[in-house]
Structures are given as structure tokens and as C-alpha cells.
Amino acid sequence: MAVKNLDDLLAEGVSGRGVLVRSDLNVPLDNGNITDPGRIIASVPTLKALSEAGAKVVVTAHLGRPKNGPAPEFSLAPVAAALSDQLGRHVQLAGDVVGTDALARAEGLTDGDILLLENIRFDPRETSKDDAERLALARQLVELVGDDGAFVSDGFGVVHRKQASVYDVATLLPHYAGTLVAAEIKVLEQLTSSTDRPYAVVLGGSKVSDKLAVIENLATKADSIVIGGGMCFTFLASQGVSVGKSLLEESMIDTCRKLLEDYGDVIHLPVDIVVADEFSADSTPEVVRADQIPDGKMGLDVGPGSVERFTSLLSNAQTIFWNGPMGVFEFPAFAAGTKGVAEAIIGATGKGGFSVVGGGDSAAAVRQLGLPEDGFSHISTGGGASLEYLEGKTLPGIQILQ
Ligand code: ADP
Ligand code: MG
């Protein structure tokens, strides 16, 4: 069954109605400062449309992974302020999730007002494995928007989670996909159904274990899979190469070897590596051959020779999916690999290719390295969600909208 979207809800009429929106406002913070507002900006269109149509908007979202209930460092306060700036309209923040303050504020909303609830993960029922516990929280969320309320699912970054504010609320209210979720699904459908060839996949980031399933799934579909980042060292180690102090997942070595045996013509590893003495921004970079990483050194980026090889593989690609930085791009001395590969993807996009960036850190890298966001066809807000979709898994938060 087709998913109803925001336009359907607007056509049904929302003026004066309570609308609960699940947004993804999980932005990186450094000492209370938002270092990358991408997810806040991406959440604006849905909230703006609802507010302008006169809905009483109640937004729920999470920030980080608070473990033991409310904690000030995980408060959505900085997010409420940034969201107000982006919307050009005051967003109130409730002092609790579904408590007395949230209820009072929800009751006081007038048409077009926007209320942000405190971090939904302050309530442990949000992520509970117990269906009844999650449903109880979902019922309290529904209470905030009243009997004729509606639910708009717009937090793409969480649609792979069976959580109260993502999944259970949709079982209780008429439900719609927000503009962000609808756009993300459309792109992922394009990546899985009608892929123009050559299809190249670029994978990096820190852990192989996070991305093995997607490598296995895409190895049969893509023409090439380029591997960099911290995960390349487990692949190199599986070939008997010594990787020094580089990131290594011992338990994944056999799986990586098997993948290279089965898909050696598809998977491409770096030929050179930028190494350093330690994991620090001011450690001196040195380029070595990938099979000659000195003992005691650690690989923090792919080298210029690798960028050149990867660029030639990417230059004529018609479809590209990129997830995970090629190196520790947060340190300028180790950002060249990520920048070079990103530029190759931008080049292929400029020649008519379709490119998708998935993953929070990859998207942050694009912005931090000063690359043009519109150089890519789509920058996804949800790393885990897009990976699970590409692995062929069913996403609970999408399934429940159908
Ligand atoms: P994404 O969020 O895009 O999915 P990941 O979360 O998987 O990406 O990985 C991003 C992190 O991987 C970055 O913080 C980056 O510093 C780190 N990383 C990349 N290359 C290396 C490396 N060689 N050694 C250690 N960490 C690395
Ligand atoms: Mg990440």
C-alpha cells in the first residue's frame, strides 16, 4: 500500500489540529555548541508547512544516548534555539517529555505554534523491547495532540528503529510520511531498483562490522566497491599485510578474506596509506605503501595514489553511493583522502551521474571540508537507516506507514 505523505495531510486539513511530528534533530554537539546543523535544517520544511497551515505542532526527537533518564548535557535546549532561528519563529521547549509541563504547554498551543518535547530518550520506554511499555509512552504522546490528531514521521535517521515515537505512535494515529522521509525513500528506491551503470560504492568510516552486511549485499549489485577509512585495515590484514597500530577488527579478518575471495574483482583497497605515530591532529603524516605500514605507526588516511585509483574508478560511474570518510578528516593533515574521493564523486555527478551520500560523519565531512553540498545528487540524513535499507532489511518505521 502506498504511504500517505504530508501533502495528503495538508489536503485533509490541519488548521487547529494537533499534529505530532517525529523529527531527527540528533546533531553533533561540542560543549553545547551545534557543530553541524544539517539535520535541523533538513527538518524545517515539514515543520514550516504544518505551522503555516495552522496546525498545533508537537515535535518529538532524541539527542545522543542518555542512559539514566534526564541529563542536562542531553537537553534539546540548544536545538530548540537553533530550530527557532531556522524557522524564523519561536519554538518552545517543554521541560519534560510527556509530563505535566509538556501537557500544559500542549494544551496552551494556538494555531501555528510549535512545541518541542524534551529528549524522548529521557524516557526509557522509548527504546524498550517491551511492546506494552513502548505503547504506554506512545499513548501519552498521542494525548498531547488530542483525539483528532495526526502523526507525521519525518525522522529518517530513526526509521530503522522500532521505538515508541517512531513506530508505536503510528499504530495509534492517522500517519503520514514527512517531506524528508518521503524524499529519502525515493532516493533509496532509485539506488535499489533502477541503477544506471557503472554503479560504484565507496565505503569508509571506522568499523567494518557496521558495514559488512551492506558490502555483502552490494557486492553482487555494484560494479566496484572502493574501501578506505579505518575499515580498510581489516581487509589489508586479511591479505597477510601488517597494519601496525591501525584500527583492526580481529574477529572480522576471516569474513573480509572470504569477501575478497568471492568479490576480488569488485572490491578495491587502497594502494598507499597516510600513517602517523599516534591518533592526534599534530602527529606528522607520512605516505607509505599499503603493504609496508611500519610497526608502531597507524594509518589515518588513504594516500594520494589510492585517491588517484579511486578517482579513475569513479570518474565514469553513473550511480554512486558513498558511506564513511576515507580517513580521520576531522584532523586537517588526514583529510586529503576524503576530500579527494568526494571531489571525484562531485566530478562524476557533474557529468550526469546520480550520487548519494549516506552517513552522519560523511555528510559532516562534506560541509567541514568546504565542498559544495549541491555537488551531490542527495545527502542523506540517516546513515544507519540508509545502510539497512540497502542491506535489504525492512525498516519498521517505514513499514508501519504503509
Ligand atoms: P558515517 O557516520 O559517515 O557512517 P562512520 O561513523 O562509520 O561514518 O565513521 C566515521 C569516523 O571514522 C570518522 O569520525 C573518522 O574519523 C573515522 N575514521 C576514518 N578513517 C579512520 C582511520 N583510518 N582510523 C580511525 N578512524 C577513522
Ligand atoms: Mg557515524
JSON list of C-alpha atoms in Angstrom, two decimals, residues 149-327:
[
{"chain": "A", "resi": 149, "resn": "GLY", "atom": "CA", "xyz": [-4.53, 14.46, 15.94]},
{"chain": "A", "resi": 150, "resn": "ALA", "atom": "CA", "xyz": [-2.23, 13.08, 13.27]},
{"chain": "A", "resi": 151, "resn": "PHE", "atom": "CA", "xyz": [1.30, 11.69, 13.20]},
{"chain": "A", "resi": 152, "resn": "VAL", "atom": "CA", "xyz": [3.96, 12.76, 10.73]},
{"chain": "A", "resi": 153, "resn": "SER", "atom": "CA", "xyz": [7.06, 10.59, 10.57]},
{"chain": "A", "resi": 154, "resn": "ASP", "atom": "CA", "xyz": [9.95, 12.79, 9.44]},
{"chain": "A", "resi": 155, "resn": "GLY", "atom": "CA", "xyz": [12.94, 11.45, 11.36]},
{"chain": "A", "resi": 156, "resn": "PHE", "atom": "CA", "xyz": [14.61, 9.46, 8.63]},
{"chain": "A", "resi": 157, "resn": "GLY", "atom": "CA", "xyz": [17.64, 8.76, 10.84]},
{"chain": "A", "resi": 158, "resn": "VAL", "atom": "CA", "xyz": [15.47, 6.65, 13.17]},
{"chain": "A", "resi": 159, "resn": "VAL", "atom": "CA", "xyz": [13.06, 4.82, 10.85]},
{"chain": "A", "resi": 160, "resn": "HIS", "atom": "CA", "xyz": [15.09, 1.63, 11.23]},
{"chain": "A", "resi": 161, "resn": "ARG", "atom": "CA", "xyz": [14.23, 1.63, 14.95]},
{"chain": "A", "resi": 162, "resn": "LYS", "atom": "CA", "xyz": [11.13, 0.05, 16.46]},
{"chain": "A", "resi": 163, "resn": "GLN", "atom": "CA", "xyz": [10.68, 2.78, 19.07]},
{"chain": "A", "resi": 164, "resn": "ALA", "atom": "CA", "xyz": [7.66, 4.39, 20.71]},
{"chain": "A", "resi": 165, "resn": "SER", "atom": "CA", "xyz": [7.92, 7.76, 18.91]},
{"chain": "A", "resi": 166, "resn": "VAL", "atom": "CA", "xyz": [8.81, 6.17, 15.57]},
{"chain": "A", "resi": 167, "resn": "TYR", "atom": "CA", "xyz": [6.72, 3.02, 15.37]},
{"chain": "A", "resi": 168, "resn": "ASP", "atom": "CA", "xyz": [4.12, 2.70, 18.13]},
{"chain": "A", "resi": 169, "resn": "VAL", "atom": "CA", "xyz": [2.57, 6.17, 17.73]},
{"chain": "A", "resi": 170, "resn": "ALA", "atom": "CA", "xyz": [1.86, 5.32, 14.08]},
{"chain": "A", "resi": 171, "resn": "THR", "atom": "CA", "xyz": [-0.32, 2.43, 15.27]},
{"chain": "A", "resi": 172, "resn": "LEU", "atom": "CA", "xyz": [-2.50, 4.90, 17.22]},
{"chain": "A", "resi": 173, "resn": "LEU", "atom": "CA", "xyz": [-2.88, 7.92, 14.92]},
{"chain": "A", "resi": 174, "resn": "PRO", "atom": "CA", "xyz": [-3.51, 8.54, 11.21]},
{"chain": "A", "resi": 175, "resn": "HIS", "atom": "CA", "xyz": [0.06, 8.59, 9.89]},
{"chain": "A", "resi": 176, "resn": "TYR", "atom": "CA", "xyz": [1.94, 10.33, 7.10]},
{"chain": "A", "resi": 177, "resn": "ALA", "atom": "CA", "xyz": [5.50, 10.47, 5.80]},
{"chain": "A", "resi": 178, "resn": "GLY", "atom": "CA", "xyz": [7.03, 13.93, 6.17]},
{"chain": "A", "resi": 179, "resn": "THR", "atom": "CA", "xyz": [8.82, 15.57, 3.24]},
{"chain": "A", "resi": 180, "resn": "LEU", "atom": "CA", "xyz": [12.24, 14.42, 4.42]},
{"chain": "A", "resi": 181, "resn": "VAL", "atom": "CA", "xyz": [11.26, 10.77, 4.88]},
{"chain": "A", "resi": 182, "resn": "ALA", "atom": "CA", "xyz": [9.43, 10.77, 1.53]},
{"chain": "A", "resi": 183, "resn": "ALA", "atom": "CA", "xyz": [12.46, 12.23, -0.26]},
{"chain": "A", "resi": 184, "resn": "GLU", "atom": "CA", "xyz": [14.88, 9.76, 1.36]},
{"chain": "A", "resi": 185, "resn": "ILE", "atom": "CA", "xyz": [12.73, 6.76, 0.43]},
{"chain": "A", "resi": 186, "resn": "LYS", "atom": "CA", "xyz": [12.53, 7.94, -3.15]},
{"chain": "A", "resi": 187, "resn": "VAL", "atom": "CA", "xyz": [16.32, 8.15, -3.42]},
{"chain": "A", "resi": 188, "resn": "LEU", "atom": "CA", "xyz": [16.86, 4.74, -1.84]},
{"chain": "A", "resi": 189, "resn": "GLU", "atom": "CA", "xyz": [14.33, 3.20, -4.20]},
{"chain": "A", "resi": 190, "resn": "GLN", "atom": "CA", "xyz": [16.30, 4.69, -7.05]},
{"chain": "A", "resi": 191, "resn": "LEU", "atom": "CA", "xyz": [19.52, 3.13, -5.67]},
{"chain": "A", "resi": 192, "resn": "THR", "atom": "CA", "xyz": [17.99, -0.32, -5.41]},
{"chain": "A", "resi": 193, "resn": "SER", "atom": "CA", "xyz": [15.73, -0.57, -8.43]},
{"chain": "A", "resi": 194, "resn": "SER", "atom": "CA", "xyz": [16.79, 1.40, -11.47]},
{"chain": "A", "resi": 195, "resn": "THR", "atom": "CA", "xyz": [20.53, 1.82, -11.07]},
{"chain": "A", "resi": 196, "resn": "ASP", "atom": "CA", "xyz": [22.34, 3.17, -14.11]},
{"chain": "A", "resi": 197, "resn": "ARG", "atom": "CA", "xyz": [25.74, 1.56, -14.64]},
{"chain": "A", "resi": 198, "resn": "PRO", "atom": "CA", "xyz": [28.55, 1.64, -13.81]},
{"chain": "A", "resi": 199, "resn": "TYR", "atom": "CA", "xyz": [27.44, 1.54, -10.16]},
{"chain": "A", "resi": 200, "resn": "ALA", "atom": "CA", "xyz": [30.21, 2.40, -7.71]},
{"chain": "A", "resi": 201, "resn": "VAL", "atom": "CA", "xyz": [30.04, 2.16, -3.92]},
{"chain": "A", "resi": 202, "resn": "VAL", "atom": "CA", "xyz": [32.52, 3.98, -1.69]},
{"chain": "A", "resi": 203, "resn": "LEU", "atom": "CA", "xyz": [32.79, 2.73, 1.88]},
{"chain": "A", "resi": 204, "resn": "GLY", "atom": "CA", "xyz": [34.88, 4.03, 4.76]},
{"chain": "A", "resi": 205, "resn": "GLY", "atom": "CA", "xyz": [34.41, 5.01, 8.36]},
{"chain": "A", "resi": 206, "resn": "SER", "atom": "CA", "xyz": [35.66, 3.33, 11.45]},
{"chain": "A", "resi": 207, "resn": "LYS", "atom": "CA", "xyz": [34.17, -0.13, 11.75]},
{"chain": "A", "resi": 208, "resn": "VAL", "atom": "CA", "xyz": [33.94, -2.99, 9.27]},
{"chain": "A", "resi": 209, "resn": "SER", "atom": "CA", "xyz": [31.38, -4.75, 11.43]},
{"chain": "A", "resi": 210, "resn": "ASP", "atom": "CA", "xyz": [28.91, -1.86, 10.88]},
{"chain": "A", "resi": 211, "resn": "LYS", "atom": "CA", "xyz": [29.17, -2.21, 7.12]},
{"chain": "A", "resi": 212, "resn": "LEU", "atom": "CA", "xyz": [29.76, -5.88, 6.38]},
{"chain": "A", "resi": 213, "resn": "ALA", "atom": "CA", "xyz": [26.12, -6.63, 5.64]},
{"chain": "A", "resi": 214, "resn": "VAL", "atom": "CA", "xyz": [25.92, -3.81, 3.13]},
{"chain": "A", "resi": 215, "resn": "ILE", "atom": "CA", "xyz": [29.17, -4.92, 1.44]},
{"chain": "A", "resi": 216, "resn": "GLU", "atom": "CA", "xyz": [27.77, -8.45, 1.15]},
{"chain": "A", "resi": 217, "resn": "ASN", "atom": "CA", "xyz": [24.51, -7.17, -0.29]},
{"chain": "A", "resi": 218, "resn": "LEU", "atom": "CA", "xyz": [26.02, -4.64, -2.71]},
{"chain": "A", "resi": 219, "resn": "ALA", "atom": "CA", "xyz": [28.92, -6.83, -3.88]},
{"chain": "A", "resi": 220, "resn": "THR", "atom": "CA", "xyz": [26.52, -8.64, -6.21]},
{"chain": "A", "resi": 221, "resn": "LYS", "atom": "CA", "xyz": [24.91, -5.41, -7.46]},
{"chain": "A", "resi": 222, "resn": "ALA", "atom": "CA", "xyz": [27.73, -2.86, -7.76]},
{"chain": "A", "resi": 223, "resn": "ASP", "atom": "CA", "xyz": [30.45, -2.83, -10.41]},
{"chain": "A", "resi": 224, "resn": "SER", "atom": "CA", "xyz": [33.00, -1.60, -7.93]},
{"chain": "A", "resi": 225, "resn": "ILE", "atom": "CA", "xyz": [33.26, -1.17, -4.17]},
{"chain": "A", "resi": 226, "resn": "VAL", "atom": "CA", "xyz": [36.03, 1.14, -3.03]},
{"chain": "A", "resi": 227, "resn": "ILE", "atom": "CA", "xyz": [37.13, 0.67, 0.57]},
{"chain": "A", "resi": 228, "resn": "GLY", "atom": "CA", "xyz": [39.02, 3.20, 2.70]},
{"chain": "A", "resi": 229, "resn": "GLY", "atom": "CA", "xyz": [38.77, 4.57, 6.23]},
{"chain": "A", "resi": 230, "resn": "GLY", "atom": "CA", "xyz": [39.56, 2.63, 9.35]},
{"chain": "A", "resi": 231, "resn": "MET", "atom": "CA", "xyz": [37.82, -0.44, 7.94]},
{"chain": "A", "resi": 232, "resn": "CYS", "atom": "CA", "xyz": [40.35, -0.97, 5.13]},
{"chain": "A", "resi": 233, "resn": "PHE", "atom": "CA", "xyz": [42.96, -2.25, 7.58]},
{"chain": "A", "resi": 234, "resn": "THR", "atom": "CA", "xyz": [40.97, -5.36, 8.46]},
{"chain": "A", "resi": 235, "resn": "PHE", "atom": "CA", "xyz": [40.75, -6.11, 4.73]},
{"chain": "A", "resi": 236, "resn": "LEU", "atom": "CA", "xyz": [44.51, -5.47, 4.31]},
{"chain": "A", "resi": 237, "resn": "ALA", "atom": "CA", "xyz": [45.27, -7.66, 7.33]},
{"chain": "A", "resi": 238, "resn": "SER", "atom": "CA", "xyz": [43.19, -10.47, 5.82]},
{"chain": "A", "resi": 239, "resn": "GLN", "atom": "CA", "xyz": [45.69, -10.46, 2.92]},
{"chain": "A", "resi": 240, "resn": "GLY", "atom": "CA", "xyz": [48.56, -11.02, 5.33]},
{"chain": "A", "resi": 241, "resn": "VAL", "atom": "CA", "xyz": [49.64, -7.39, 5.34]},
{"chain": "A", "resi": 242, "resn": "SER", "atom": "CA", "xyz": [50.96, -5.97, 8.60]},
{"chain": "A", "resi": 243, "resn": "VAL", "atom": "CA", "xyz": [48.92, -2.90, 9.60]},
{"chain": "A", "resi": 244, "resn": "GLY", "atom": "CA", "xyz": [50.93, -1.59, 12.57]},
{"chain": "A", "resi": 245, "resn": "LYS", "atom": "CA", "xyz": [48.79, 0.19, 15.15]},
{"chain": "A", "resi": 246, "resn": "SER", "atom": "CA", "xyz": [45.97, 0.90, 12.68]},
{"chain": "A", "resi": 247, "resn": "LEU", "atom": "CA", "xyz": [42.36, 0.17, 13.56]},
{"chain": "A", "resi": 248, "resn": "LEU", "atom": "CA", "xyz": [41.81, -3.59, 13.27]},
{"chain": "A", "resi": 249, "resn": "GLU", "atom": "CA", "xyz": [38.84, -5.82, 13.97]},
{"chain": "A", "resi": 250, "resn": "GLU", "atom": "CA", "xyz": [40.46, -9.22, 14.50]},
{"chain": "A", "resi": 251, "resn": "SER", "atom": "CA", "xyz": [37.13, -11.05, 14.61]},
{"chain": "A", "resi": 252, "resn": "MET", "atom": "CA", "xyz": [36.28, -9.80, 11.10]},
{"chain": "A", "resi": 253, "resn": "ILE", "atom": "CA", "xyz": [39.52, -10.87, 9.37]},
{"chain": "A", "resi": 254, "resn": "ASP", "atom": "CA", "xyz": [38.14, -14.20, 8.12]},
{"chain": "A", "resi": 255, "resn": "THR", "atom": "CA", "xyz": [34.96, -12.57, 6.80]},
{"chain": "A", "resi": 256, "resn": "CYS", "atom": "CA", "xyz": [37.00, -9.95, 4.97]},
{"chain": "A", "resi": 257, "resn": "ARG", "atom": "CA", "xyz": [39.23, -12.61, 3.42]},
{"chain": "A", "resi": 258, "resn": "LYS", "atom": "CA", "xyz": [36.15, -14.50, 2.23]},
{"chain": "A", "resi": 259, "resn": "LEU", "atom": "CA", "xyz": [34.68, -11.32, 0.72]},
{"chain": "A", "resi": 260, "resn": "LEU", "atom": "CA", "xyz": [37.93, -10.68, -1.16]},
{"chain": "A", "resi": 261, "resn": "GLU", "atom": "CA", "xyz": [37.97, -14.29, -2.41]},
{"chain": "A", "resi": 262, "resn": "ASP", "atom": "CA", "xyz": [34.40, -14.06, -3.66]},
{"chain": "A", "resi": 263, "resn": "TYR", "atom": "CA", "xyz": [34.38, -10.48, -4.94]},
{"chain": "A", "resi": 264, "resn": "GLY", "atom": "CA", "xyz": [38.05, -9.67, -5.52]},
{"chain": "A", "resi": 265, "resn": "ASP", "atom": "CA", "xyz": [37.27, -8.12, -8.90]},
{"chain": "A", "resi": 266, "resn": "VAL", "atom": "CA", "xyz": [34.65, -5.78, -7.37]},
{"chain": "A", "resi": 267, "resn": "ILE", "atom": "CA", "xyz": [36.35, -4.73, -4.12]},
{"chain": "A", "resi": 268, "resn": "HIS", "atom": "CA", "xyz": [39.22, -2.22, -4.37]},
{"chain": "A", "resi": 269, "resn": "LEU", "atom": "CA", "xyz": [41.58, -1.50, -1.48]},
{"chain": "A", "resi": 270, "resn": "PRO", "atom": "CA", "xyz": [43.97, 1.45, -1.03]},
{"chain": "A", "resi": 271, "resn": "VAL", "atom": "CA", "xyz": [47.47, 1.09, -2.52]},
{"chain": "A", "resi": 272, "resn": "ASP", "atom": "CA", "xyz": [49.01, 3.64, -0.17]},
{"chain": "A", "resi": 273, "resn": "ILE", "atom": "CA", "xyz": [48.26, 4.94, 3.30]},
{"chain": "A", "resi": 274, "resn": "VAL", "atom": "CA", "xyz": [48.99, 8.10, 5.26]},
{"chain": "A", "resi": 275, "resn": "VAL", "atom": "CA", "xyz": [50.42, 6.93, 8.58]},
{"chain": "A", "resi": 276, "resn": "ALA", "atom": "CA", "xyz": [51.36, 8.71, 11.82]},
{"chain": "A", "resi": 277, "resn": "ASP", "atom": "CA", "xyz": [52.78, 7.84, 15.23]},
{"chain": "A", "resi": 278, "resn": "GLU", "atom": "CA", "xyz": [49.56, 8.42, 17.09]},
{"chain": "A", "resi": 279, "resn": "PHE", "atom": "CA", "xyz": [45.90, 9.38, 16.78]},
{"chain": "A", "resi": 280, "resn": "SER", "atom": "CA", "xyz": [46.30, 13.13, 17.04]},
{"chain": "A", "resi": 281, "resn": "ALA", "atom": "CA", "xyz": [45.87, 16.21, 14.88]},
{"chain": "A", "resi": 282, "resn": "ASP", "atom": "CA", "xyz": [49.51, 17.28, 15.15]},
{"chain": "A", "resi": 283, "resn": "SER", "atom": "CA", "xyz": [51.09, 13.89, 14.51]},
{"chain": "A", "resi": 284, "resn": "THR", "atom": "CA", "xyz": [53.35, 14.08, 11.43]},
{"chain": "A", "resi": 285, "resn": "PRO", "atom": "CA", "xyz": [51.80, 12.48, 8.32]},
{"chain": "A", "resi": 286, "resn": "GLU", "atom": "CA", "xyz": [53.87, 10.12, 6.15]},
{"chain": "A", "resi": 287, "resn": "VAL", "atom": "CA", "xyz": [52.79, 8.27, 3.00]},
{"chain": "A", "resi": 288, "resn": "VAL", "atom": "CA", "xyz": [53.72, 4.57, 2.77]},
{"chain": "A", "resi": 289, "resn": "ARG", "atom": "CA", "xyz": [52.74, 1.68, 0.51]},
{"chain": "A", "resi": 290, "resn": "ALA", "atom": "CA", "xyz": [49.68, -0.15, 1.84]},
{"chain": "A", "resi": 291, "resn": "ASP", "atom": "CA", "xyz": [51.74, -3.34, 2.23]},
{"chain": "A", "resi": 292, "resn": "GLN", "atom": "CA", "xyz": [54.57, -1.54, 4.04]},
{"chain": "A", "resi": 293, "resn": "ILE", "atom": "CA", "xyz": [52.96, 0.02, 7.09]},
{"chain": "A", "resi": 294, "resn": "PRO", "atom": "CA", "xyz": [55.76, 0.26, 9.66]},
{"chain": "A", "resi": 295, "resn": "ASP", "atom": "CA", "xyz": [55.28, -1.36, 13.07]},
{"chain": "A", "resi": 296, "resn": "GLY", "atom": "CA", "xyz": [54.19, 1.21, 15.63]},
{"chain": "A", "resi": 297, "resn": "LYS", "atom": "CA", "xyz": [52.56, 3.50, 13.03]},
{"chain": "A", "resi": 298, "resn": "MET", "atom": "CA", "xyz": [48.85, 3.86, 12.43]},
{"chain": "A", "resi": 299, "resn": "GLY", "atom": "CA", "xyz": [47.02, 4.54, 9.20]},
{"chain": "A", "resi": 300, "resn": "LEU", "atom": "CA", "xyz": [44.86, 7.65, 9.41]},
{"chain": "A", "resi": 301, "resn": "ASP", "atom": "CA", "xyz": [44.05, 8.29, 5.75]},
{"chain": "A", "resi": 302, "resn": "VAL", "atom": "CA", "xyz": [44.32, 6.75, 2.29]},
{"chain": "A", "resi": 303, "resn": "GLY", "atom": "CA", "xyz": [47.28, 8.08, 0.28]},
{"chain": "A", "resi": 304, "resn": "PRO", "atom": "CA", "xyz": [47.41, 10.12, -2.95]},
{"chain": "A", "resi": 305, "resn": "GLY", "atom": "CA", "xyz": [48.00, 7.02, -5.11]},
{"chain": "A", "resi": 306, "resn": "SER", "atom": "CA", "xyz": [44.79, 5.50, -3.73]},
{"chain": "A", "resi": 307, "resn": "VAL", "atom": "CA", "xyz": [42.85, 8.69, -4.41]},
{"chain": "A", "resi": 308, "resn": "GLU", "atom": "CA", "xyz": [44.10, 8.59, -8.00]},
{"chain": "A", "resi": 309, "resn": "ARG", "atom": "CA", "xyz": [43.00, 4.96, -8.47]},
{"chain": "A", "resi": 310, "resn": "PHE", "atom": "CA", "xyz": [39.66, 5.51, -6.78]},
{"chain": "A", "resi": 311, "resn": "THR", "atom": "CA", "xyz": [39.10, 8.64, -8.89]},
{"chain": "A", "resi": 312, "resn": "SER", "atom": "CA", "xyz": [39.59, 6.72, -12.11]},
{"chain": "A", "resi": 313, "resn": "LEU", "atom": "CA", "xyz": [37.10, 4.08, -10.93]},
{"chain": "A", "resi": 314, "resn": "LEU", "atom": "CA", "xyz": [34.58, 6.77, -10.01]},
{"chain": "A", "resi": 315, "resn": "SER", "atom": "CA", "xyz": [35.03, 9.13, -12.94]},
{"chain": "A", "resi": 316, "resn": "ASN", "atom": "CA", "xyz": [32.65, 7.38, -15.33]},
{"chain": "A", "resi": 317, "resn": "ALA", "atom": "CA", "xyz": [30.22, 5.98, -12.72]},
{"chain": "A", "resi": 318, "resn": "GLN", "atom": "CA", "xyz": [26.55, 6.69, -13.38]},
{"chain": "A", "resi": 319, "resn": "THR", "atom": "CA", "xyz": [25.42, 5.72, -9.89]},
{"chain": "A", "resi": 320, "resn": "ILE", "atom": "CA", "xyz": [27.46, 6.27, -6.72]},
{"chain": "A", "resi": 321, "resn": "PHE", "atom": "CA", "xyz": [26.68, 5.54, -3.08]},
{"chain": "A", "resi": 322, "resn": "TRP", "atom": "CA", "xyz": [29.18, 6.87, -0.54]},
{"chain": "A", "resi": 323, "resn": "ASN", "atom": "CA", "xyz": [29.16, 6.00, 3.15]},
{"chain": "A", "resi": 324, "resn": "GLY", "atom": "CA", "xyz": [32.02, 6.66, 5.53]},
{"chain": "A", "resi": 325, "resn": "PRO", "atom": "CA", "xyz": [35.04, 9.02, 5.39]},
{"chain": "A", "resi": 326, "resn": "MET", "atom": "CA", "xyz": [38.29, 7.73, 3.83]},
{"chain": "A", "resi": 327, "resn": "GLY", "atom": "CA", "xyz": [40.33, 8.92, 6.80]}
]
